[in-house]
XYZ file of C-alpha atoms in Angstrom:
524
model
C 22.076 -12.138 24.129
C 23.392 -9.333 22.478
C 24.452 -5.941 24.597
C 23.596 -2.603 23.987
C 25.156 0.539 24.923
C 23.460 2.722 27.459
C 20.696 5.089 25.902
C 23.028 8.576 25.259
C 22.137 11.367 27.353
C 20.980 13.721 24.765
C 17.136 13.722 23.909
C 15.172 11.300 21.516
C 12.272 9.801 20.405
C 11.579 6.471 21.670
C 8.386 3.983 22.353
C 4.870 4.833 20.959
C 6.260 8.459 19.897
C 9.179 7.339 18.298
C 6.786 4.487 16.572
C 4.287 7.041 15.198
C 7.063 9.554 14.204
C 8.375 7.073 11.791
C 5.113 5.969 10.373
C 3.908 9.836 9.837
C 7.458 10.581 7.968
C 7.263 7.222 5.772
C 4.189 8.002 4.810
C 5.946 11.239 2.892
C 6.801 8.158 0.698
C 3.107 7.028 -0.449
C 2.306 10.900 -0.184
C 4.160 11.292 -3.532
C 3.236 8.613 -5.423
C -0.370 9.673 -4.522
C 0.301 12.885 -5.621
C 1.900 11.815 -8.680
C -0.815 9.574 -9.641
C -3.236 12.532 -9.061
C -1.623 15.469 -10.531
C -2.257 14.337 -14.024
C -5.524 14.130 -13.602
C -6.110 17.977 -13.303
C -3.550 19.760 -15.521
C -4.259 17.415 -18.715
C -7.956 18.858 -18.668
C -6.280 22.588 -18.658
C -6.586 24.833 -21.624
C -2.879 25.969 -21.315
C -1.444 22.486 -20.859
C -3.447 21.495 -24.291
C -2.369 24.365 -26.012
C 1.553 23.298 -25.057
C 1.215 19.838 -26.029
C -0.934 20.734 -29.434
C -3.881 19.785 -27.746
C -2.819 15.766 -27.528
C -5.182 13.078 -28.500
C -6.177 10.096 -26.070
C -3.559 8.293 -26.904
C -0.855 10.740 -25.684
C -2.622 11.804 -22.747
C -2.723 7.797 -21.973
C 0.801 7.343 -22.295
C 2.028 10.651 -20.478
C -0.223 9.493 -17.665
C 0.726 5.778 -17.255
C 4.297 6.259 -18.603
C 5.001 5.917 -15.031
C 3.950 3.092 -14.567
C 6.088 1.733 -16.704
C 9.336 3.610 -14.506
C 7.642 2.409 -11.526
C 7.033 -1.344 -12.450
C 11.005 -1.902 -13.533
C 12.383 -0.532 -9.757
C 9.545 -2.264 -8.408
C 11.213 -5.422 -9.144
C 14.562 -4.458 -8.599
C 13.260 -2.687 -5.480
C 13.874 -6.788 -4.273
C 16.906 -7.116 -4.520
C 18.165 -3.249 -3.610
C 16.228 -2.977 -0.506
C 18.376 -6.455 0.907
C 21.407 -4.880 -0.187
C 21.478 -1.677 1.011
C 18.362 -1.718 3.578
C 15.084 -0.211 3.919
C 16.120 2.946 4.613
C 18.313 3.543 1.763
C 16.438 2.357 -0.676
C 14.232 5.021 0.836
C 16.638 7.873 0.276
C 17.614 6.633 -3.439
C 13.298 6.195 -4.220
C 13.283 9.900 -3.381
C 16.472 11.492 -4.797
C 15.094 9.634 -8.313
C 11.147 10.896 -7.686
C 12.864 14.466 -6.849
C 14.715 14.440 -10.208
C 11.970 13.400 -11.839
C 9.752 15.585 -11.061
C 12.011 18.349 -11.896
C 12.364 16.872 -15.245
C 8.361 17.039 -15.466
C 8.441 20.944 -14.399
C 10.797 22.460 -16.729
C 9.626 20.131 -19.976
C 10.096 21.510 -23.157
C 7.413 19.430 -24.970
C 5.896 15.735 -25.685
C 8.753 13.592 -25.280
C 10.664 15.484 -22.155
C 7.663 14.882 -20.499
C 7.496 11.518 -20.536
C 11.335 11.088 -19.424
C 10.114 12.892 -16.652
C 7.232 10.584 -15.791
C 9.529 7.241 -16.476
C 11.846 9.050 -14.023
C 9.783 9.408 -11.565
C 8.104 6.407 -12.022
C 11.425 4.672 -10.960
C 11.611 6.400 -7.518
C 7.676 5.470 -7.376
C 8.544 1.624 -7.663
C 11.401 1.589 -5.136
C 9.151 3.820 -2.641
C 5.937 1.977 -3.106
C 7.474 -1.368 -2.834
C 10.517 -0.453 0.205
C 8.119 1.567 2.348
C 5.220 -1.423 3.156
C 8.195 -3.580 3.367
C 9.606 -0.473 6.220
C 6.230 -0.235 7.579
C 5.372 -3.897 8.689
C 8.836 -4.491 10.562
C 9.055 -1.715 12.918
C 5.607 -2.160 13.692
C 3.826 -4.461 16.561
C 1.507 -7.164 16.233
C -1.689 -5.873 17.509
C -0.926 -2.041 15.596
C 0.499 -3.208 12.589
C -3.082 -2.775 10.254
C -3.964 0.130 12.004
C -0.332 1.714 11.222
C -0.717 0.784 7.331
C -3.732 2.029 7.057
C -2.872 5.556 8.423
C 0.023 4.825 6.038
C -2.612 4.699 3.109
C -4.270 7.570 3.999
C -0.897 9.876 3.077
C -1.062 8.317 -0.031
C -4.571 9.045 -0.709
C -3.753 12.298 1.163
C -1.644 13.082 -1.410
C -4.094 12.349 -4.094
C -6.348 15.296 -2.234
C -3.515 17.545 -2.337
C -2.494 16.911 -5.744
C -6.340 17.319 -6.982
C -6.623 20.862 -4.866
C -3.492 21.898 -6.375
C -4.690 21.461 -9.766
C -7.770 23.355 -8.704
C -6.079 26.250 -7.148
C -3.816 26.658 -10.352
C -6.388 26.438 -12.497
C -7.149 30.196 -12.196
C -3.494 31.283 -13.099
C -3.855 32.643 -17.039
C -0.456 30.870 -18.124
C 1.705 28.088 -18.182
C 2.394 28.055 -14.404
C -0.909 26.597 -13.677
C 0.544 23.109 -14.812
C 4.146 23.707 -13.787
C 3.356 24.550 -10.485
C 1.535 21.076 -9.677
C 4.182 19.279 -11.228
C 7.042 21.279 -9.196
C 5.402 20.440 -6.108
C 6.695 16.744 -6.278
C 10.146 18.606 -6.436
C 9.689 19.602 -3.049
C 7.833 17.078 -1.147
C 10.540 14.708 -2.649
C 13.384 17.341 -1.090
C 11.520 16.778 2.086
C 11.726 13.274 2.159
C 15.485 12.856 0.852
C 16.781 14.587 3.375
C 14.575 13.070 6.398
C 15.279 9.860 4.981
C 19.128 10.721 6.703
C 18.129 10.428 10.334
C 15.158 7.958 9.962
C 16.291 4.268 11.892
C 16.898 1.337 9.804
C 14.336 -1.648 9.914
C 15.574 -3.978 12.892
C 15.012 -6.800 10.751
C 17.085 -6.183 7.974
C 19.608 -5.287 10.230
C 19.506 -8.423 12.412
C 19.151 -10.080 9.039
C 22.523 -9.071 8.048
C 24.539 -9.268 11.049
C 24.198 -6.060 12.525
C 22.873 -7.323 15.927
C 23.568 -4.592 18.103
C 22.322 -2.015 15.392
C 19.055 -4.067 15.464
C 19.206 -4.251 19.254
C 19.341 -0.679 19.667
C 16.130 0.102 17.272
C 14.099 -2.299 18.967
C 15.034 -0.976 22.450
C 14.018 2.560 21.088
C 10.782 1.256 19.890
C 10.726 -0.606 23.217
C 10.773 2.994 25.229
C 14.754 3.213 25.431
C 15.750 0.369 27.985
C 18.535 -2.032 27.112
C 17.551 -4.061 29.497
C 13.879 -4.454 28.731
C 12.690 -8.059 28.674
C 10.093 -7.398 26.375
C 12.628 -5.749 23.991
C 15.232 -9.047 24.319
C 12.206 -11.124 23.532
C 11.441 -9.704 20.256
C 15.310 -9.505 19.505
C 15.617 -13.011 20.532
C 12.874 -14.153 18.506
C 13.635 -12.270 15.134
C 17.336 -13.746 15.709
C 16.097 -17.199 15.828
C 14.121 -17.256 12.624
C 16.658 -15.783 10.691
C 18.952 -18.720 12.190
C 16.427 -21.293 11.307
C 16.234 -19.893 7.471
C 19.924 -20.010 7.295
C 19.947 -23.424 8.517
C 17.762 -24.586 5.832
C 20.535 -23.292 3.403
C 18.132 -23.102 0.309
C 19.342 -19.734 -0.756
C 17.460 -16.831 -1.199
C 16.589 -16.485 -4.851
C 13.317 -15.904 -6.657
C 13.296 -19.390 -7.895
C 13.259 -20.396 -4.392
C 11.029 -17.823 -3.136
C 8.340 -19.505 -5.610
C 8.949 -23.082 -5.066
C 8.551 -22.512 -1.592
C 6.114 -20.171 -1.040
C 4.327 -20.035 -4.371
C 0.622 -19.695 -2.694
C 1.900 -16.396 -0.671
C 3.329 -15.146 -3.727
C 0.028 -15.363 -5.832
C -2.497 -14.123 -2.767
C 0.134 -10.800 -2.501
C 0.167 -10.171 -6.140
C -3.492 -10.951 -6.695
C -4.557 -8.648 -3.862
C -2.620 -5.826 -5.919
C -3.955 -6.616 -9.551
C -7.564 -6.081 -8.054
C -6.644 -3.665 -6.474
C -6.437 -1.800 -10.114
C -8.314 -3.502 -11.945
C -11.578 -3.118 -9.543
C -11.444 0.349 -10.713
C -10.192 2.866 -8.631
C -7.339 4.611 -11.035
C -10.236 4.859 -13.637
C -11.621 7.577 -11.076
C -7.885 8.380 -9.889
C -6.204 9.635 -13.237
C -9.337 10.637 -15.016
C -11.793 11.856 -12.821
C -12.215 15.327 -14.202
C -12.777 13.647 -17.410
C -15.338 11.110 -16.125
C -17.092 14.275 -14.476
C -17.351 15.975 -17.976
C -18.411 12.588 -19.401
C -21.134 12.479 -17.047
C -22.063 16.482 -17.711
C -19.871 18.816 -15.180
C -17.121 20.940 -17.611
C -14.392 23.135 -17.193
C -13.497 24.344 -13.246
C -16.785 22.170 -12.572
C -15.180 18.822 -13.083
C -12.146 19.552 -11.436
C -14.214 21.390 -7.966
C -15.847 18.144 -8.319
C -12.707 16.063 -8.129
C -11.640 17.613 -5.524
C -14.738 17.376 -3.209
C -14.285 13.438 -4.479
C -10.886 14.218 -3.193
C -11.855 15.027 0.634
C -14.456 12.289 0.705
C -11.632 9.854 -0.238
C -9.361 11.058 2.240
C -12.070 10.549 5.175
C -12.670 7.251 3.728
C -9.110 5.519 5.115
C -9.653 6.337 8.666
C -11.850 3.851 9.754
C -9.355 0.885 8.694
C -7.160 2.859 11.255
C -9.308 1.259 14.256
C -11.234 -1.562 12.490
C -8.615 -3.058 10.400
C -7.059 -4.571 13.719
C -10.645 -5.683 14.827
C -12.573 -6.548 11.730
C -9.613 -8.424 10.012
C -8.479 -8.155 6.418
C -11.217 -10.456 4.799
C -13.946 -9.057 6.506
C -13.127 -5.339 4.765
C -12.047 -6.010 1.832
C -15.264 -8.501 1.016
C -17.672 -5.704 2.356
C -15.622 -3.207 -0.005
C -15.913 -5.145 -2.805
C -19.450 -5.351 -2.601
C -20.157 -1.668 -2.067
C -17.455 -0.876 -5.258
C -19.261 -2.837 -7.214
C -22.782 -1.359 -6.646
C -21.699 2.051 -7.050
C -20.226 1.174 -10.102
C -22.588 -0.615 -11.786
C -24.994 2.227 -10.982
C -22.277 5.023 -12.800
C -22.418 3.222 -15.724
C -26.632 2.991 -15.695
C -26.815 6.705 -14.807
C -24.326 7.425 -17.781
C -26.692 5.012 -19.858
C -29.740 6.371 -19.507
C -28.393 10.238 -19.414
C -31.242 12.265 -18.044
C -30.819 15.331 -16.345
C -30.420 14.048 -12.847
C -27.110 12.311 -14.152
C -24.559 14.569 -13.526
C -25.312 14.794 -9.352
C -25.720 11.084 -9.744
C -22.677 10.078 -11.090
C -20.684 12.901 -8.389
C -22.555 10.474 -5.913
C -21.688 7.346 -7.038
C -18.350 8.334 -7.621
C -18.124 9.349 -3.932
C -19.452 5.739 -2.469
C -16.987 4.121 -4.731
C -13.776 5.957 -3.864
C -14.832 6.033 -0.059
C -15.617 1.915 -0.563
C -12.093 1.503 -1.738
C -10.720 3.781 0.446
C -11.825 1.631 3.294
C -11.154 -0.847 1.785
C -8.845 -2.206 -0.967
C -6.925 1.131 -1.188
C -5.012 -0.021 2.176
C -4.983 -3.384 2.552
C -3.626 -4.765 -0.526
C -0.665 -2.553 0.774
C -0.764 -4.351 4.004
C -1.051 -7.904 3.340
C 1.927 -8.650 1.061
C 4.340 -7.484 3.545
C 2.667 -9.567 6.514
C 2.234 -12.783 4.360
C 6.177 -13.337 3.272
C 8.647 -14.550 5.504
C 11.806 -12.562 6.294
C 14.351 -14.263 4.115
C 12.126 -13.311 0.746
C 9.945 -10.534 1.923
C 11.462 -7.743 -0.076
C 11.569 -9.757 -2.901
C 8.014 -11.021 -2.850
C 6.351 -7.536 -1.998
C 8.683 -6.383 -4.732
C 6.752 -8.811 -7.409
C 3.448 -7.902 -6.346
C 4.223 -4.018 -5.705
C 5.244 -4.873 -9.842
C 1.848 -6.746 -10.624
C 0.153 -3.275 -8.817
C 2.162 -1.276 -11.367
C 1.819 -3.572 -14.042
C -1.893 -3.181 -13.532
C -1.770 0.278 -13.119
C -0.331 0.623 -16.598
C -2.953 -0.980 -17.972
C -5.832 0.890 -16.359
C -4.125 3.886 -17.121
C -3.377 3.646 -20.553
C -6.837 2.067 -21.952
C -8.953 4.402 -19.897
C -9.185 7.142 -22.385
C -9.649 5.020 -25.162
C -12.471 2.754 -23.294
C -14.245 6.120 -22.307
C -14.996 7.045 -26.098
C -15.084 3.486 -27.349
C -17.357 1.414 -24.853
C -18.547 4.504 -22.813
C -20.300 3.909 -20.136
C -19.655 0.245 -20.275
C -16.708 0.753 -18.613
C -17.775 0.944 -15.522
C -19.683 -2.192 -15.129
C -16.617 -3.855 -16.359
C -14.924 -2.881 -13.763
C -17.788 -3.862 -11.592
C -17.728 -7.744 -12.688
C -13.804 -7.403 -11.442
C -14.909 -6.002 -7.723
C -17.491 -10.020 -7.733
C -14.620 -11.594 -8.966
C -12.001 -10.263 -5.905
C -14.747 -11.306 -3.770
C -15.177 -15.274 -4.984
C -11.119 -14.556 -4.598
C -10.749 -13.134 -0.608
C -13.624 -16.002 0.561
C -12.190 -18.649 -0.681
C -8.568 -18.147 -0.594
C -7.428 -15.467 1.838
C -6.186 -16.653 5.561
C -6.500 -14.398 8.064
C -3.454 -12.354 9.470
C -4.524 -9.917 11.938
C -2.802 -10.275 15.429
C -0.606 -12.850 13.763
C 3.563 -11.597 14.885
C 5.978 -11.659 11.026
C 7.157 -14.268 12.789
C 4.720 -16.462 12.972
C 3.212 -16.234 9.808
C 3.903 -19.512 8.416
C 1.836 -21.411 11.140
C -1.251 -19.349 9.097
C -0.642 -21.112 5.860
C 0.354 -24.268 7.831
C 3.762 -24.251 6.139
C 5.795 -25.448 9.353
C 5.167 -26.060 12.946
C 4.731 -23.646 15.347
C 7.437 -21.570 17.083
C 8.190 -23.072 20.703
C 6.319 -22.111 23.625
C 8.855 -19.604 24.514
C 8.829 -17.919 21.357
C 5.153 -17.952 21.793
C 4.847 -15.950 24.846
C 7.635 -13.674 24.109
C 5.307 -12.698 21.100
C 2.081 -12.463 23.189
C 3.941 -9.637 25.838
C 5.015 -8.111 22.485
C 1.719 -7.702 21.665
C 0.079 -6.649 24.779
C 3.093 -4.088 25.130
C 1.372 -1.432 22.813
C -2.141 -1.833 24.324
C -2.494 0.026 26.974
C -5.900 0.233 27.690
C -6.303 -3.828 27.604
C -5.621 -5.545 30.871
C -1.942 -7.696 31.180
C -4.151 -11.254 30.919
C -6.088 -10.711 28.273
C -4.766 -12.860 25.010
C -4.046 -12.054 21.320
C -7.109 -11.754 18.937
C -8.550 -15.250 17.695
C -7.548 -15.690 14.030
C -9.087 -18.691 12.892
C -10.326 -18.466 9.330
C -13.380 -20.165 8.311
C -12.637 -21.455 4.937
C -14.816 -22.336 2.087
C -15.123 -25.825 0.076
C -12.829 -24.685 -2.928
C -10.228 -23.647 -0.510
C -10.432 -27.091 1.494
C -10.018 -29.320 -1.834
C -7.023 -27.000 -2.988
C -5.054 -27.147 0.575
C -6.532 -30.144 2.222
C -3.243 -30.035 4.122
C -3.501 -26.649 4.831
C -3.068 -26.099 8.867
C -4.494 -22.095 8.344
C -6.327 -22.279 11.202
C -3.618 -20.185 13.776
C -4.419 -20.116 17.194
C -2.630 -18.251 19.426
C -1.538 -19.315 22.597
C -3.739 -18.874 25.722
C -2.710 -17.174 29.091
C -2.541 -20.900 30.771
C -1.371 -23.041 28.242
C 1.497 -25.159 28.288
């Protein structure tokens, strides 16, 4: 076993605090690519910003809105292979240096095409925080907190949405240019913020385990541990994280995205598939263009955005239920039951936009509000959540980074043709959208194991990919677990994650083992 120096005498975080501490400052990270994805949606229904930009037709206001998209889908993938060169935590720093430029870029614009190097700009630090921060998230976290941790995660991002949506609202009353540069220099300084915390922040004890750095990696998982080298519970987890990397070196298959889909192709399609539906179930329609959706439906001027931003709040509220039901419910459970609700509510915005009678402006506000607090609940957080927990260690950057891309891929897409959809199909749109939230469903009952309460480690007994770790290994993960609950009693035993599969999924992976079962209190 590795040693570690004695804890130095000056004062620190450690344990629970020092756990929560670094979830609340990496969640600065989805904090400003919510904002960025809401800030847009303000300014671009402004008089001032439409007299600057020669009052630009759908088509522009597409592309300066999901330019970034396109900045944030080319890191994304790259955000792979950085993040296991240089680590989590500087691929933190770099995501937020490039966001911070950007969005300087985006303040001081001298017209159309300045602009949009701004938003490719800070698109790029969008991609490498969006896809290094989940990845960040899931390995410093336990077991038995890890949903509950990226769901409060989520809720900065949509967080930042609310801010961004305020902000807009606030500005609106300034009688010059400033009310749209002021938005857009506000990324300037939450991205300051974040560069320079990113500086003291610990590295993921993975990664550095992962690359040799044993008694780096030691020493974060003591501090998460409450400070004691000599905790047993801290040299399980150490020993355990150690072995797996040993074993995936021992299989000497390399470490390449070739491999990475060979191997683990179903894991690969669930994480990117739980992204694309994640966009394309709706949510960015209401995101980017919700002042204009407001207007569509009869609210104008100040009206639409007051609107948004009473949307805004709801949304926020929305994410912090997952924060104590994610790690009870499960993942399938809420993001079915989202689906469901989204789907309703947005089949119903499209008939109250269809048959347009005077009662359609409150009802669209209202269905607009059970929609983004569905998806708020419910695929706003998880699809961030269950890419990092489904890939192993060896290709877990790299596989979040591809479906981080497919989210950003999607994105685009939303974001672009919504403006043109709105005038062309009207309120068609909407039930489109609708027919995607059935489809996810057929998608998560059929095909999506179960993770909660399931260690990183572990993982691959899930999609019956391998045996079992040995008892040991086991156990050592089971303390783990009951480490960071302290109201449940020491014999108590890990949630029961057996997933009840339907027929489809049976015929596809007959030899499927995804029925995990953790190991009892008495077993042998």
């Amino acid at each position: 076993m590795v040693e570690v120096a004695p804890p130095s005498t000056r004062h620190r975080l450690v344990g629970q605090p020092l756990l929560y501490a670094i979830s609340v400052f990496a969640s600065l990270g989805v904090f400003l690519f919510g904002y960025d994805q809401g800030v847009m949606s303000g300014i671009i229904t402004g008089p001032y910003f439409k007299q600057f930009f020669n009052s630009p037709g759908p088509i522009e206001v597409g592309t300066m809105v999901a330019v970034l998209e396109l900045g944030a889908l080319a890191t994304s993938i790259a955000a792979g292979r950085v993040g296991d060169i240089i680590g989590r935590k500087g691929t933190l720093f770099i995501g937020a240096l490039i966001f911070t430029i950007g969005g300087a870029i985006q303040t001081f614009t001298t017209g159309f095409y300045v602009m949009i190097v701004g938003r490719v700009i800070s698109g790029c630090g969008v991609g490498l925080l969006s896809t290094i921060v989940p990845i960040y998230q899931s390995e410093i976290s336990p077991p038995n907190h890890r949903g509950a941790l990226a769901c409060m995660e989520f809720t900065g991002n949509v967080f930042g949405y609310a801010t961004s949506v305020w902000t807009d609202y606030f500005c609106s009353f300034i009688d010059s240019d400033l009310s749209w540069r002021i938005p857009l220099f506000m990324q300037c300084v939450i991205g300051g913020i974040l560069t320079a915390g990113c500086l003291v922040m610990p590295e993921s004890p993975r990664w550095l385990i992962d690359t040799d750095q044993d008694a780096a990696g030691m020493r974060v998982i003591v501090d998460l541990h409450g400070g004691d080298p000599n905790d047993v519970l801290a040299r399980a987890e150490y020993q355990e994280i150690k072995d797996k990397v040993i074993y995936e070196r021992e299989l000497g298959e390399g470490r390449s995205y070739a491999v990475m889909w060979r191997k683990y192709k179903r894991r690969v399609l669930l994480a990117m598939s739980s992204q694309a539906f994640a966009q394309l179930n709706g949510i960015n329609v209401i995101s980017y263009y919700a002042p204009s959706v407001f207007e569509e439906a009869g609210w104008l001027g100040r009206d639409a955005l007051l609107m948004t931003g009473i949307n805004a709040i709801i949304y926020v509220l929305s994410t912090l239920p997952p924060w104590y039901l994610v790690d009870r419910w499960g993942r399938r459970f809420i993001l079915l039951s989202g689906a469901v609700i989204m789907g309703i509510a947005l089949g119903f915005t499209g008939w109250w936009m269809y048959i347009d009678v005077p009662a359609t402006p409150r009802a669209v506000v209202a269905c607009v509000i059970v929609f983004n607090a569905a998806f708020g609940y419910s695929w706003g957080p998880i699809p961030w959540l269950y890419p990092p927990e489904i890939m192993p260690l060896t290709f877990r950057s790299k596989g979040v980074s591809i479906s981080t891309a497919t989210n950003w891929a999607f994105n685009f897409i939303v974001g672009e043709t919504t403006p043109y959809l709105q005038e062309v199909i009207t309120w068609r749109l909407y039930p489109m959208h609708g027919f995607y939230c059935a489809c996810s469903f057929i998608l998560v009952y059929f095909l999506y194991p179960e993770t909660k309460g399931v260690p990183l480690e572990e993982m691959d007994a899930v999609f019956g990919e391998e045996e079992r770790l040995d008892y040991e290994s086991e156990r050592a993960s089971l303390m783990s677990n009951t480490q960071f609950d302290r109201t449940s009693t020491r014999s108590s035993s890990r949630p029961n994650t057996v997933t009840e599969r339907g027929w489809v999924s049976r015929v596809l992976y007959r030899n499927d083992r995804s029925t995990y079962q953790p190991i009892g209190e008495g077993e042998e």
